[in-house]
Amino acid sequence: MPALTADSIRTATETLSRLTEYLRDSPDPTQALVLVEPLLDEYTGLPVQFADILRALARALQDHPDSPRTAEGKLLIAELRSAAWEHADQHILHYVLDELRALYGSTAATAPEGV
């Protein structure tokens, strides 16, 4: 696996920005759901990944021997961990996606021609 760089992370965020722009252009709902599906995967989707990133960052900062051991530092690390929990809670969005796929799948099958 190639080494991570700020540029490789930027590339990932640029891809997400492209997806946002695509979704703003009123795409076909079925195609939009297909593109968003990996982002909301129950185990590997963005909410879970971002929560893991925040927890790992908090741990890396806390465990580093050169990290300042101040009350402010402890508070900021606690805020990272709190944000991680909030993001992890969003993992349930995969259920919403499942319901939307079911809704649009059944609508596509029963929609009148030309709609």
CSV table of C-alpha atoms in Angstrom, one decimal:
chain,number,residue,atom,x,y,z
A,1,MET,CA,0.0,0.0,0.0
A,2,PRO,CA,1.4,3.4,-0.9
A,3,ALA,CA,2.2,5.8,1.9
A,4,LEU,CA,-0.5,8.2,2.9
A,5,THR,CA,0.1,11.9,2.1
A,6,ALA,CA,-1.9,15.0,2.5
A,7,ASP,CA,-2.4,14.9,-1.3
A,8,SER,CA,-3.9,11.4,-1.3
A,9,ILE,CA,-6.3,12.5,1.4
A,10,ARG,CA,-7.1,15.6,-0.6
A,11,THR,CA,-7.9,13.4,-3.6
A,12,ALA,CA,-10.4,11.5,-1.5
A,13,THR,CA,-12.1,14.7,-0.4
A,14,GLU,CA,-12.1,16.0,-3.9
A,15,THR,CA,-13.9,12.8,-5.0
A,16,LEU,CA,-16.5,13.4,-2.3
A,17,SER,CA,-16.9,17.0,-3.6
A,18,ARG,CA,-17.5,15.7,-7.1
A,19,LEU,CA,-20.2,13.4,-5.7
A,20,THR,CA,-21.8,16.3,-4.0
A,21,GLU,CA,-21.9,18.3,-7.2
A,22,TYR,CA,-23.2,15.4,-9.1
A,23,LEU,CA,-26.1,14.9,-6.6
A,24,ARG,CA,-26.9,18.6,-6.8
A,25,ASP,CA,-27.6,18.2,-10.5
A,26,SER,CA,-30.7,16.1,-9.9
A,27,PRO,CA,-29.4,12.7,-11.1
A,28,ASP,CA,-31.5,9.6,-11.5
A,29,PRO,CA,-32.4,8.6,-7.9
A,30,THR,CA,-31.5,4.9,-8.4
A,31,GLN,CA,-28.0,5.9,-9.7
A,32,ALA,CA,-27.6,8.4,-6.8
A,33,LEU,CA,-28.4,5.7,-4.3
A,34,VAL,CA,-25.9,3.3,-5.9
A,35,LEU,CA,-23.1,5.9,-5.7
A,36,VAL,CA,-23.9,6.8,-2.1
A,37,GLU,CA,-24.2,3.2,-0.9
A,38,PRO,CA,-20.5,2.6,-0.2
A,39,LEU,CA,-20.4,5.8,1.9
A,40,LEU,CA,-23.1,4.6,4.2
A,41,ASP,CA,-22.1,1.0,4.5
A,42,GLU,CA,-22.8,-0.3,8.0
A,43,TYR,CA,-19.3,-1.4,8.7
A,44,THR,CA,-17.0,0.5,6.4
A,45,GLY,CA,-19.0,3.6,5.5
A,46,LEU,CA,-18.0,7.2,6.2
A,47,PRO,CA,-19.6,7.5,9.7
A,48,VAL,CA,-17.7,4.5,11.0
A,49,GLN,CA,-14.5,5.4,9.2
A,50,PHE,CA,-14.5,9.0,10.3
A,51,ALA,CA,-15.3,8.0,13.9
A,52,ASP,CA,-12.4,5.6,13.8
A,53,ILE,CA,-10.1,8.3,12.4
A,54,LEU,CA,-11.0,10.7,15.2
A,55,ARG,CA,-10.5,8.1,17.9
A,56,ALA,CA,-7.1,7.1,16.4
A,57,LEU,CA,-6.1,10.7,16.1
A,58,ALA,CA,-7.0,11.3,19.8
A,59,ARG,CA,-5.1,8.2,20.8
A,60,ALA,CA,-2.0,9.1,18.7
A,61,LEU,CA,-2.0,12.6,20.2
A,62,GLN,CA,-2.5,11.4,23.8
A,63,ASP,CA,0.1,8.6,23.6
A,64,HIS,CA,2.8,10.7,21.8
A,65,PRO,CA,5.7,11.4,24.3
A,66,ASP,CA,6.0,15.0,23.1
A,67,SER,CA,2.3,15.8,23.5
A,68,PRO,CA,1.6,18.6,26.0
A,69,ARG,CA,0.1,17.2,29.2
A,70,THR,CA,-2.2,20.2,29.9
A,71,ALA,CA,-5.8,20.5,30.9
A,72,GLU,CA,-6.5,22.2,27.6
A,73,GLY,CA,-4.9,19.3,25.7
A,74,LYS,CA,-7.0,16.7,27.6
A,75,LEU,CA,-10.1,18.7,26.9
A,76,LEU,CA,-9.4,18.9,23.2
A,77,ILE,CA,-8.7,15.2,23.0
A,78,ALA,CA,-11.9,14.5,24.9
A,79,GLU,CA,-13.7,16.6,22.3
A,80,LEU,CA,-12.2,14.5,19.5
A,81,ARG,CA,-13.5,11.4,21.2
A,82,SER,CA,-17.0,12.9,21.7
A,83,ALA,CA,-17.1,13.8,18.1
A,84,ALA,CA,-16.1,10.3,17.2
A,85,TRP,CA,-19.1,8.9,19.1
A,86,GLU,CA,-21.5,11.4,17.4
A,87,HIS,CA,-20.2,10.3,14.0
A,88,ALA,CA,-20.4,6.6,14.9
A,89,ASP,CA,-24.0,7.1,15.8
A,90,GLN,CA,-24.7,8.0,12.2
A,91,HIS,CA,-23.9,4.4,11.1
A,92,ILE,CA,-27.7,3.8,11.2
A,93,LEU,CA,-28.0,5.7,8.0
A,94,HIS,CA,-27.5,2.5,6.1
A,95,TYR,CA,-31.0,1.5,7.3
A,96,VAL,CA,-32.3,4.7,5.7
A,97,LEU,CA,-30.5,3.8,2.5
A,98,ASP,CA,-32.1,0.4,2.5
A,99,GLU,CA,-35.5,1.9,2.9
A,100,LEU,CA,-34.9,4.4,0.1
A,101,ARG,CA,-33.6,1.6,-2.2
A,102,ALA,CA,-36.8,-0.4,-1.5
A,103,LEU,CA,-39.0,2.7,-2.1
A,104,TYR,CA,-37.3,3.7,-5.3
A,105,GLY,CA,-37.1,0.1,-6.5
A,106,SER,CA,-40.8,-0.5,-6.0
A,107,THR,CA,-41.6,2.9,-7.5
A,108,ALA,CA,-39.5,2.3,-10.6
A,109,ALA,CA,-41.3,-1.0,-11.1
A,110,THR,CA,-44.8,0.5,-10.7
A,111,ALA,CA,-44.4,4.0,-12.1
A,112,PRO,CA,-46.4,4.8,-15.2
A,113,GLU,CA,-44.4,5.0,-18.5
A,114,GLY,CA,-42.9,8.4,-19.1
A,115,VAL,CA,-42.6,9.4,-15.5
